Short mmCIF file of C-alpha atoms and ligand atoms in Angstrom, two decimals:
data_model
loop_
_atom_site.label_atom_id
_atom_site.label_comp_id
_atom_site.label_asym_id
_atom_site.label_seq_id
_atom_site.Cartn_x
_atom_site.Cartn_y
_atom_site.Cartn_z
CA UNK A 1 0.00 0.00 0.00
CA UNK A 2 1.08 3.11 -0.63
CA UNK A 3 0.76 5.73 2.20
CA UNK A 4 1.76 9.67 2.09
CA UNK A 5 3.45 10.69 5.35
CA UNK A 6 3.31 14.27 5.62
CA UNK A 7 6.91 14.28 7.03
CA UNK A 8 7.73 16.26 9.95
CA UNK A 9 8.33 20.31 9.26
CA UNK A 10 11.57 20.39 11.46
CA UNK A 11 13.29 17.30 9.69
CA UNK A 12 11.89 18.88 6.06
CA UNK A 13 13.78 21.84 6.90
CA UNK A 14 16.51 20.56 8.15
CA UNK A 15 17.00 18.74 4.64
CA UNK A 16 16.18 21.56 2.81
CA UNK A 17 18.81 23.93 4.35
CA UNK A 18 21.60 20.95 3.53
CA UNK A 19 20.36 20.70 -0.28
CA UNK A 20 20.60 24.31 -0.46
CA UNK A 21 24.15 24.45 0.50
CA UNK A 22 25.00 21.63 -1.65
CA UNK A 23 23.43 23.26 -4.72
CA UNK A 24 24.15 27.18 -3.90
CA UNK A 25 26.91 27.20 -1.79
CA UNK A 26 25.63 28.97 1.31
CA UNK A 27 23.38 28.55 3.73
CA UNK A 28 19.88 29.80 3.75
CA UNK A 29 18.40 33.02 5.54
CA UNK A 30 14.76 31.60 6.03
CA UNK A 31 12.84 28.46 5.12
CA UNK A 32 9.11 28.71 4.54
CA UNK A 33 5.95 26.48 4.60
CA UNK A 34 2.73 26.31 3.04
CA UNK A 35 0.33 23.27 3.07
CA UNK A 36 -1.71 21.48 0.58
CA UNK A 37 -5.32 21.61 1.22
CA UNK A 38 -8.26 18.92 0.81
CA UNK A 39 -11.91 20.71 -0.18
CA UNK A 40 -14.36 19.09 1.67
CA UNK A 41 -17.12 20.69 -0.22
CA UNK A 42 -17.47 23.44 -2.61
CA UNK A 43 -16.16 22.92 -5.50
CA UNK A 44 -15.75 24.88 -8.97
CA UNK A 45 -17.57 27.18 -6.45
CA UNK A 46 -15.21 29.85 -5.67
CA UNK A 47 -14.92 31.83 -8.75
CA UNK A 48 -18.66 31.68 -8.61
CA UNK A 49 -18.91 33.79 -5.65
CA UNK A 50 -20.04 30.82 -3.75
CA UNK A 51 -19.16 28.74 -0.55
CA UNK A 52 -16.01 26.18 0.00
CA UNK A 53 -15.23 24.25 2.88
CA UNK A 54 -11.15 23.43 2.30
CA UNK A 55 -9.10 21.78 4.68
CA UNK A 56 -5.08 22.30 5.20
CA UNK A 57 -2.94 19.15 5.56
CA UNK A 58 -0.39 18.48 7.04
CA UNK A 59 1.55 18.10 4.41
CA UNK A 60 3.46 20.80 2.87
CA UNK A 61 5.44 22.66 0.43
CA UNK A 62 9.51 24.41 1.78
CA UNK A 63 10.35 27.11 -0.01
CA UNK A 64 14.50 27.89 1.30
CA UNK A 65 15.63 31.45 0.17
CA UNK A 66 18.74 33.81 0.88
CA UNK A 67 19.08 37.17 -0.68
CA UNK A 68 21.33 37.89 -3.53
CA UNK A 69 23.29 41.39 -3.79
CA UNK A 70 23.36 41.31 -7.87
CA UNK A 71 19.09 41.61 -8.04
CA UNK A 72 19.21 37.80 -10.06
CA UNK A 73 16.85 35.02 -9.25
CA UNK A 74 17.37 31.38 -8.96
CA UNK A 75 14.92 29.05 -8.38
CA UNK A 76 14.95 24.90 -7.74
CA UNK A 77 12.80 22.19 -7.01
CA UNK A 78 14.21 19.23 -5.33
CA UNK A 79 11.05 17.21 -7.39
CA UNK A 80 12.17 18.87 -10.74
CA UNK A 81 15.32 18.66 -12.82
CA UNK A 82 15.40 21.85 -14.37
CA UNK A 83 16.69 25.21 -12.60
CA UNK A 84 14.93 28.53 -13.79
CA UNK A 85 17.41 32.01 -13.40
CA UNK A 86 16.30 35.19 -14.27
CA UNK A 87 15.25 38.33 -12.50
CA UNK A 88 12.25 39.63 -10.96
CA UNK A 89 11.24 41.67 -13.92
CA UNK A 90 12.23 38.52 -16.42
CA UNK A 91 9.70 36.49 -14.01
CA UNK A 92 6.38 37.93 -14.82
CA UNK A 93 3.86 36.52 -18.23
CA UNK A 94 5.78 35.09 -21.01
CA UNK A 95 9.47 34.25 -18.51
CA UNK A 96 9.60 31.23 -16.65
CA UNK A 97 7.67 28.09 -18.43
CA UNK A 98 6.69 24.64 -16.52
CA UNK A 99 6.62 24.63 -12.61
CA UNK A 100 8.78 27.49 -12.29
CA UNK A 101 6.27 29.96 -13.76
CA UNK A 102 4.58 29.07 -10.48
CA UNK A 103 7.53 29.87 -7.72
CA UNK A 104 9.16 32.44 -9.89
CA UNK A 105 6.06 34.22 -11.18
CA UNK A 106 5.00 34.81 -7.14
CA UNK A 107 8.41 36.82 -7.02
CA UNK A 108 7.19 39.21 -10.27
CA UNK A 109 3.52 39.05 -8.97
CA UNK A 110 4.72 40.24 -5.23
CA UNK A 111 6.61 42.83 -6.49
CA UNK A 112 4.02 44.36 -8.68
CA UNK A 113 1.61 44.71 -5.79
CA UNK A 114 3.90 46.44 -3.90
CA UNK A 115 6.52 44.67 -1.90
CA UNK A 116 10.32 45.55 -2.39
CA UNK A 117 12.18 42.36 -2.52
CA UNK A 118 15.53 41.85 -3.49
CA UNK A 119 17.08 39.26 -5.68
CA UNK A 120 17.41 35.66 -4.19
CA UNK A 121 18.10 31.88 -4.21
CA UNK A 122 15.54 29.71 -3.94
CA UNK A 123 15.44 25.75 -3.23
CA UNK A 124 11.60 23.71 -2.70
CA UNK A 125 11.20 20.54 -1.52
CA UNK A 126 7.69 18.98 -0.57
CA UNK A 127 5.28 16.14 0.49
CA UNK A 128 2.16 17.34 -1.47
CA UNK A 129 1.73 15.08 -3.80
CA UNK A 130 2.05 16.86 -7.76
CA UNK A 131 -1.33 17.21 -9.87
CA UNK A 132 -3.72 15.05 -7.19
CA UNK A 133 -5.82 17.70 -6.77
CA UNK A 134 -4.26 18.80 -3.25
CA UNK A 135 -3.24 21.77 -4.70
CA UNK A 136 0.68 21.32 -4.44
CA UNK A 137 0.51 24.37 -6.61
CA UNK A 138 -0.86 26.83 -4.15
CA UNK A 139 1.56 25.18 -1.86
CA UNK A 140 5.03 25.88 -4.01
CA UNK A 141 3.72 29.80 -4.83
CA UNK A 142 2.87 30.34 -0.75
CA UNK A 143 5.63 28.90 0.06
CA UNK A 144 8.07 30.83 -1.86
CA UNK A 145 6.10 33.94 -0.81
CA UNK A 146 6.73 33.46 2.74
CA UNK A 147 10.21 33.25 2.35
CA UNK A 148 10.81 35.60 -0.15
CA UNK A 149 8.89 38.46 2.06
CA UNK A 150 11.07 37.21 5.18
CA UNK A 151 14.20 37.66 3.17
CA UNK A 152 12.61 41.15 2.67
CA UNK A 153 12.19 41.90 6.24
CA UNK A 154 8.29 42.30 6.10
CA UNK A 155 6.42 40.68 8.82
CA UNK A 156 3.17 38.15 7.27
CA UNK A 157 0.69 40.07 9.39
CA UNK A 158 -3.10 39.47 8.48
CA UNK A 159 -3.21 42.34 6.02
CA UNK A 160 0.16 40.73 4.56
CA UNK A 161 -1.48 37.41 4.39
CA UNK A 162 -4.57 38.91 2.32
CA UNK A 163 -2.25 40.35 0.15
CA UNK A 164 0.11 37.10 -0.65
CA UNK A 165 -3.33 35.13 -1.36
CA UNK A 166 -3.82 37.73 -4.36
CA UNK A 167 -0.64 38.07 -5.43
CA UNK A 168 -0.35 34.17 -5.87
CA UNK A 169 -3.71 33.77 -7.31
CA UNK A 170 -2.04 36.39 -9.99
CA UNK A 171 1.17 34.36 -10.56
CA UNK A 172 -0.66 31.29 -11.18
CA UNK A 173 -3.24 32.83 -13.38
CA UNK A 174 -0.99 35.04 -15.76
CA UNK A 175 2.24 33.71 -15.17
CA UNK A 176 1.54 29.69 -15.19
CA UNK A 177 -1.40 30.06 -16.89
CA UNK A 178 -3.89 28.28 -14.98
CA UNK A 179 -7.27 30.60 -14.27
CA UNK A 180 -8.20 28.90 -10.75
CA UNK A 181 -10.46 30.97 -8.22
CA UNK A 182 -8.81 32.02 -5.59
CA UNK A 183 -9.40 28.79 -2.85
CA UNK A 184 -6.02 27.34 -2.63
CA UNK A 185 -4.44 30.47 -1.92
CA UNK A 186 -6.69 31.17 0.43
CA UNK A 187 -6.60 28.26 2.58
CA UNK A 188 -2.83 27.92 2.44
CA UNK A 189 -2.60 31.43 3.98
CA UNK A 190 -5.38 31.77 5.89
CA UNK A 191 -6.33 28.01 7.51
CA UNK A 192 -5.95 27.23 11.33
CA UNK A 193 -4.67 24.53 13.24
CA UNK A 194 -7.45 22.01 13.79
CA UNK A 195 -9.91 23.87 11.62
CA UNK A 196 -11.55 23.86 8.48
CA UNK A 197 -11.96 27.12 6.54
CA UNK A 198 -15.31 28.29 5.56
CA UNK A 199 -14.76 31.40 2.85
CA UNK A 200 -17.43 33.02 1.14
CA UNK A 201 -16.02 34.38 -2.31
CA UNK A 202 -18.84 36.86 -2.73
CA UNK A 203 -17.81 38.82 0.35
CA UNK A 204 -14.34 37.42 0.40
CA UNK A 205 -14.71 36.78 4.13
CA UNK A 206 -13.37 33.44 5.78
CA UNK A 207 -13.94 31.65 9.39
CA UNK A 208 -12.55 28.78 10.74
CA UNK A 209 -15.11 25.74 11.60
CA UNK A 210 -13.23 23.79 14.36
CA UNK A 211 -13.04 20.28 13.34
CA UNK A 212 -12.50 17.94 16.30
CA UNK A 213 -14.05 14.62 14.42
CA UNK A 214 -14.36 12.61 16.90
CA UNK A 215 -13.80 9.25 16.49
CA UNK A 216 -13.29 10.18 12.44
CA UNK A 217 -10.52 10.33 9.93
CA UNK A 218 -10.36 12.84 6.46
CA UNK A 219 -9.31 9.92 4.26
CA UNK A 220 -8.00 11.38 1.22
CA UNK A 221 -7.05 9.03 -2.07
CA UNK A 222 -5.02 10.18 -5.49
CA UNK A 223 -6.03 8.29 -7.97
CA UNK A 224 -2.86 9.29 -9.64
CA UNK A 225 -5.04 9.73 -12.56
CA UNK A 226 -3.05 13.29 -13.55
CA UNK A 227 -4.75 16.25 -14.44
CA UNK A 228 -3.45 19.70 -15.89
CA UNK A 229 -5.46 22.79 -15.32
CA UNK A 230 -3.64 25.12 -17.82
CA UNK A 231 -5.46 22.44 -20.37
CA UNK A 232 -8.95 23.32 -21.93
CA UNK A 233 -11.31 21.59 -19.21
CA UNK A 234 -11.14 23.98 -16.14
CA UNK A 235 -11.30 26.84 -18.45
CA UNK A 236 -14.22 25.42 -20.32
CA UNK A 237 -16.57 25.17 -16.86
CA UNK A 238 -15.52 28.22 -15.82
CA UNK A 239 -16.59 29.46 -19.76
CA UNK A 240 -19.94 27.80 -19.08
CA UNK A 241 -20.66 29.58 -15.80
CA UNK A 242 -19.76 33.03 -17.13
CA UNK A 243 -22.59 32.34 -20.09
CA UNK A 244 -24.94 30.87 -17.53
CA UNK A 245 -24.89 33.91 -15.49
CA UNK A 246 -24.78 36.25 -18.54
CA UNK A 247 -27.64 34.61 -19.86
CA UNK A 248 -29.62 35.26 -16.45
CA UNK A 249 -28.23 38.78 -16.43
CA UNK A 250 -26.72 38.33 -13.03
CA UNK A 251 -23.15 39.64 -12.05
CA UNK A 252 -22.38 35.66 -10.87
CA UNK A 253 -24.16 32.16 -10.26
CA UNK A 254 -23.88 32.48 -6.75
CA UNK A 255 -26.95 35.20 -6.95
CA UNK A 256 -28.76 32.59 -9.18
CA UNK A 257 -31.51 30.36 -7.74
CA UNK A 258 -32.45 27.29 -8.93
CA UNK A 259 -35.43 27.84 -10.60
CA UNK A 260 -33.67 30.86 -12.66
CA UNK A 261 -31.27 27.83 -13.51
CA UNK A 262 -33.30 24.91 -14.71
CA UNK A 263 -34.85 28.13 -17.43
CA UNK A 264 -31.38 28.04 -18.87
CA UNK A 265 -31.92 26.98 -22.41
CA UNK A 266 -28.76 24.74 -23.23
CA UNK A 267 -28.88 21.08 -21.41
CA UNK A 268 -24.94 21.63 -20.96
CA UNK A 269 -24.75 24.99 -19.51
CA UNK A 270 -28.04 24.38 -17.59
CA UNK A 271 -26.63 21.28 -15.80
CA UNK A 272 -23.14 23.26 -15.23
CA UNK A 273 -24.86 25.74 -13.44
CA UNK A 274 -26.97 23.37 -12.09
CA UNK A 275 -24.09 22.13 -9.77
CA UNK A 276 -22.88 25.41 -9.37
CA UNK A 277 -25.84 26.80 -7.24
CA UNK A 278 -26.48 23.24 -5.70
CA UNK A 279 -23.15 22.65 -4.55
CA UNK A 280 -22.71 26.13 -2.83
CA UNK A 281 -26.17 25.57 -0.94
CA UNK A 282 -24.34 22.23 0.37
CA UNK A 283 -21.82 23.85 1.83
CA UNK A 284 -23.04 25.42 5.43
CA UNK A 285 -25.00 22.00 5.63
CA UNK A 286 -21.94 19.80 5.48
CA UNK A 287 -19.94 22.28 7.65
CA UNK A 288 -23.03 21.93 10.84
CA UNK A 289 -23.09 18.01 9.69
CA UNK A 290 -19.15 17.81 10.55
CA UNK A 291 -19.35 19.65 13.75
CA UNK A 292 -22.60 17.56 14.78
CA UNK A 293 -20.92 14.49 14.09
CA UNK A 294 -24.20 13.87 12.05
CA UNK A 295 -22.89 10.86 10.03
CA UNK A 296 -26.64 10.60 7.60
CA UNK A 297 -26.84 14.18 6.98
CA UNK A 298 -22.72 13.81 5.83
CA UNK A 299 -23.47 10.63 3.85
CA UNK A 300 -26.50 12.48 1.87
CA UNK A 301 -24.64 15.33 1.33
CA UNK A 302 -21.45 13.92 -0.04
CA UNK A 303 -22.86 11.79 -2.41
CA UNK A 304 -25.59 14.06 -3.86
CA UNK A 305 -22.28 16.39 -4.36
CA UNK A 306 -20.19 13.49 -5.59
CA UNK A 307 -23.16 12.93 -8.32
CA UNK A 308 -23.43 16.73 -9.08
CA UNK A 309 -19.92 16.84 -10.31
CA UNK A 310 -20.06 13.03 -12.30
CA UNK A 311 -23.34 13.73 -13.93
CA UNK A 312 -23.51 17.60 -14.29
CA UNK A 313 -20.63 19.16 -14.01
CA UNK A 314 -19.12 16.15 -15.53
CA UNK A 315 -15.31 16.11 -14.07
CA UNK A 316 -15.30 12.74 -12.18
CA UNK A 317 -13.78 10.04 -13.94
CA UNK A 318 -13.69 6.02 -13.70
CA UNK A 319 -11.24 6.12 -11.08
CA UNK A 320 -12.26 8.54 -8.93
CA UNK A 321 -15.92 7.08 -9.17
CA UNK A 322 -14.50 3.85 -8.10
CA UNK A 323 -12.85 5.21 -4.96
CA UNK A 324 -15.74 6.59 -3.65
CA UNK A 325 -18.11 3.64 -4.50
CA UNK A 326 -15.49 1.54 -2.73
CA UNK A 327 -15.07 3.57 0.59
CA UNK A 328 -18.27 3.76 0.99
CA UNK A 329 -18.95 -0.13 0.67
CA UNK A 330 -16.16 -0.79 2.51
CA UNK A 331 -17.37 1.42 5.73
CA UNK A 332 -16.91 5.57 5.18
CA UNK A 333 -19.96 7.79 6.33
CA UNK A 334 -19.27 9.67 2.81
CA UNK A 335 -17.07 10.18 0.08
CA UNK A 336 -16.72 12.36 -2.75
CA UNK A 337 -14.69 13.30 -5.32
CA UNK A 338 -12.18 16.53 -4.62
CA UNK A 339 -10.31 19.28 -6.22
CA UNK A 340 -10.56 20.89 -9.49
CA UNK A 341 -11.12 17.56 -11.25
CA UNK A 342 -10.55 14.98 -14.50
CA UNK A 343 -8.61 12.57 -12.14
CA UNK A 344 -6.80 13.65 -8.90
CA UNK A 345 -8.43 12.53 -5.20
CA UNK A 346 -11.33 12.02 -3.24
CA UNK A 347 -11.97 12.52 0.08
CA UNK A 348 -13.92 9.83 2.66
CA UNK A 349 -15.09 10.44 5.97
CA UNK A 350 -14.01 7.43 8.03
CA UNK A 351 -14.92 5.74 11.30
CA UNK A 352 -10.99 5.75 12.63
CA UNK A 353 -11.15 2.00 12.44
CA UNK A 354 -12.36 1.78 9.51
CA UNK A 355 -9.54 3.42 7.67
CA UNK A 356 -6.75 0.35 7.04
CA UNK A 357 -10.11 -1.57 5.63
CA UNK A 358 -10.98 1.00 3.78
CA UNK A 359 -7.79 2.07 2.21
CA UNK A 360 -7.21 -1.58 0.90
CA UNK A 361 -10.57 -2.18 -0.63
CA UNK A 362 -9.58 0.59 -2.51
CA UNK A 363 -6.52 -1.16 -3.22
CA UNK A 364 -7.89 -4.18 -4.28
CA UNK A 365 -10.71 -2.99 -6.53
CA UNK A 366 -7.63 -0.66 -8.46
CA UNK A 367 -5.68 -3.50 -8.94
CA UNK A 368 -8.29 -5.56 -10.35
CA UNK A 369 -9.48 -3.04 -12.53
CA UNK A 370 -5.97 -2.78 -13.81
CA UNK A 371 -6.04 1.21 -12.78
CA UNK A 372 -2.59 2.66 -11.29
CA UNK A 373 -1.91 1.92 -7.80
CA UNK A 374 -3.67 4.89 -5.60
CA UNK A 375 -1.86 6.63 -2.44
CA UNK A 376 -3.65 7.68 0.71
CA UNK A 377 -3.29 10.20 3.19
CA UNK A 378 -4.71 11.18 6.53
CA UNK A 379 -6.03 15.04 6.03
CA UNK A 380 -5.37 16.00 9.69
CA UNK A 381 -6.40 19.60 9.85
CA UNK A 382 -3.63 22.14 9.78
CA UNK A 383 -2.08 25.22 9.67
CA UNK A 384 -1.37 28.03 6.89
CA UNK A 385 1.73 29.23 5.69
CA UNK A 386 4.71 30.49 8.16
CA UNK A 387 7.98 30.36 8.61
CA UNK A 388 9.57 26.72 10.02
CA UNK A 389 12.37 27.02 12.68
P1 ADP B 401 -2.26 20.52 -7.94
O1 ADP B 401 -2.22 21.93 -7.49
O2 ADP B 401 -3.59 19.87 -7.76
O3 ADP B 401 -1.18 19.69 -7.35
P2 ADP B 401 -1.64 21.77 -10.44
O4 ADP B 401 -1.65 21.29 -11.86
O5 ADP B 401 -2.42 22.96 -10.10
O6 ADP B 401 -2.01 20.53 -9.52
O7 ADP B 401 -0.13 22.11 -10.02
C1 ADP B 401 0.87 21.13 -10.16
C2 ADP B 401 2.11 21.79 -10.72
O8 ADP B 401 2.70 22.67 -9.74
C3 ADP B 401 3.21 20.80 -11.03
O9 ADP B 401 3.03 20.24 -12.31
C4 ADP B 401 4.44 21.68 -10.96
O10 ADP B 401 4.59 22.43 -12.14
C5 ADP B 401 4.09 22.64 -9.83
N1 ADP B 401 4.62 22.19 -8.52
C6 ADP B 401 3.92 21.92 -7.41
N2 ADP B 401 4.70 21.56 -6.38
C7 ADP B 401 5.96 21.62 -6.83
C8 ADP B 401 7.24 21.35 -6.25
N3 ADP B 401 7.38 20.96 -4.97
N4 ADP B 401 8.33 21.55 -7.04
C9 ADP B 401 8.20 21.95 -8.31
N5 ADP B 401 7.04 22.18 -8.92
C10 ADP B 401 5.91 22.02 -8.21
MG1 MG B 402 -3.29 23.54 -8.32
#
């Protein structure tokens, strides 16, 4: 079987700061840390306007960094080959291709909203797993952020932390190319120890729902099936809901209602929408059904989601339809598929017992499909970005 550690944050570093020295030839100022994050419901949702219920794991992207006197940029990724060098004004849309659009581009993206940083080295290591929908890519740009601003000298105060979320959102968007909403940023920033994060995009507002889950376990799953959201798919639904709320004349779906949805005149714009305003009105539910520990009102709500985004948003495949079948025959309260979609992981709420059982079933049923062998991890919930050590 094969099972993600999250690795501790003390050891990571420690690594980090020796692979840095090897490669660069001095020691590090700072080392930074951002997590991955599991969405728990809510999804497509966020650049909607709607609801998302994200979780931060516990594992996590390092971002190592010293300051360079000549203003140049290096960046490295202990899970790439390739080195990107540059400067911060080489590093904004149209420099740095492939991952390092993502940890460069957060240097030009930081620097155009304001923050004076200085050239630097930087080295990234990691135990979010790449592409499985756990949003290792929100990870690698907050991570670099919160290292490159501590090489700066500024302090990641709240009104910091806001900015960094928008500044990476930008780097992703026009420097990697991928449009995503806004919730990955958000919840690597912004999440809490032991809590889930509850943001509302229409009034950009977020709160922490305390997640004790007793006697439960976040069981999360990558299918390994690999997605890429700078291809056409993600683009595509996010296409859809812009004509969908054009064609109901409102500034987003989130003010849509359900009947003003099922008038929608084409079947596959109707049904995207569809999940759109169905999913959002899941999400405060799900949050109360968590903190109740009410395991019926979970299991309804995770499968009519999981079914929303198979049948009408369409971005489940086999796999990930599979996982979810199996986890819930095999003893999970709910399951559903997570993350932006077209492959990646699902998420199962699990009786703590349950959990070996369950993660084999899954196992089994893979293998005798002949599907790639999954990976599991524990989502315990954790803490936003910050400097380690
Ligand atoms: P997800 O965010 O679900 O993991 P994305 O497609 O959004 O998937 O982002 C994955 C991409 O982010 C990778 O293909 C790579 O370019 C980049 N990336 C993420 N983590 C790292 C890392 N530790 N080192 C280098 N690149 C990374
Ligand atoms: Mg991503």
């Amino acid at each position: 079987m094969t099972y993600l550690d999250p690795g501790d944050p003390q050891h990571f570093a420690t690594r980090l700061r020796s692979a840095f020295a090897d490669r660069y030839g001095r020691a590090p100022a700072v080392v930074g840390r951002a997590p991955g994050r599991v969405n728990l419901i809510g999804e497509h949702t966020d650049y909607n306007r709607g609801l998302v219920l994200p979780v931060a794991l516990p594992h996590a992207t390092y971002a190592a960094a010293a300051p360079r006197a000549d203003g140049r940029v290096r960046v490295g990724s202990r899970q790439q080959d390739d080195e990107w060098e540059g400067t911060i004004a080489t590093a904004g849309p149209g420099g740095p291709q492939g991952w390092a659009a993502y940890a460069a581009g957060v240097l030009w993206s930081l620097t155009e909203a304001g923050f004076d940083l200085p050239g630097m080295d930087l080295l990234v290591d990691g135990s979010v797993p790449l592409g499985a929908g756990l949003s290792s890519s929100a990870a690698l740009e907050c991570s670099v952020a919160v290292a490159a601003l501590a090489v700066a000298g500024v302090t990641l105060d709240d009104d910091t932390r806001a900015r960094v979320v928008q500044a990476c959102i930008r780097a992703e968007g026009e420097v990697a190319g991928a449009p995503t909403g806004g919730m990955d940023q958000a919840v690597a920033m912004l999440a809490e120890d032991g809590s889930a994060l509850l943001i509302d995009f229409d009034t950009d507002e977020s709160r922490p729902v305390p997640l004790p889950l007793p006697a439960l376990t976040l069981l999360v799953t990558d299918t390994r099936v690999q997605h890429e959201l700078t291809d056409g798919g993600y683009g595509e639904r996010r296409a859809d809901c812009e004509a969908a709320a054009a064609e109901l004349r409102l500034p987003s779906l989130r003010a849509a209602s359900l009947e003003q949805v099922e008038r929608i005149r084409d079947d596959r714009v109707r049904r995207r929408a569809r999940h759109v305003v169905t999913e959002t009105a899941r999400v405060q539910p799900v949050a109360d059904a968590l903190v109740a520990g009410d395991r019926e009102e979970l299991a309804r709500l995770l499968a009519l989601s999981h079914a929303s985004m198979r049948d009408d948003f369409e971005i489940s495949c086999e796999e990930l339809d599979a996982a979810v079948a199996v986890a819930i025959e095999s003893g999970a309260v709910g399951a559903r598929m997570t993350g932006g979609g077209f492959g990646g992981s699902s998420v199962a709420v699990v009786p703590d017992e349950r959990v070996e059982a369950v993660m084999r079933a899954i196992d089994t049923e893979f293998a005798l499909r002949g599907f790639t062998a999954p990976a599991h991890l524990r989502a315990e919930p954790s803490a936003g970005a910050g400097l380690v050590g």
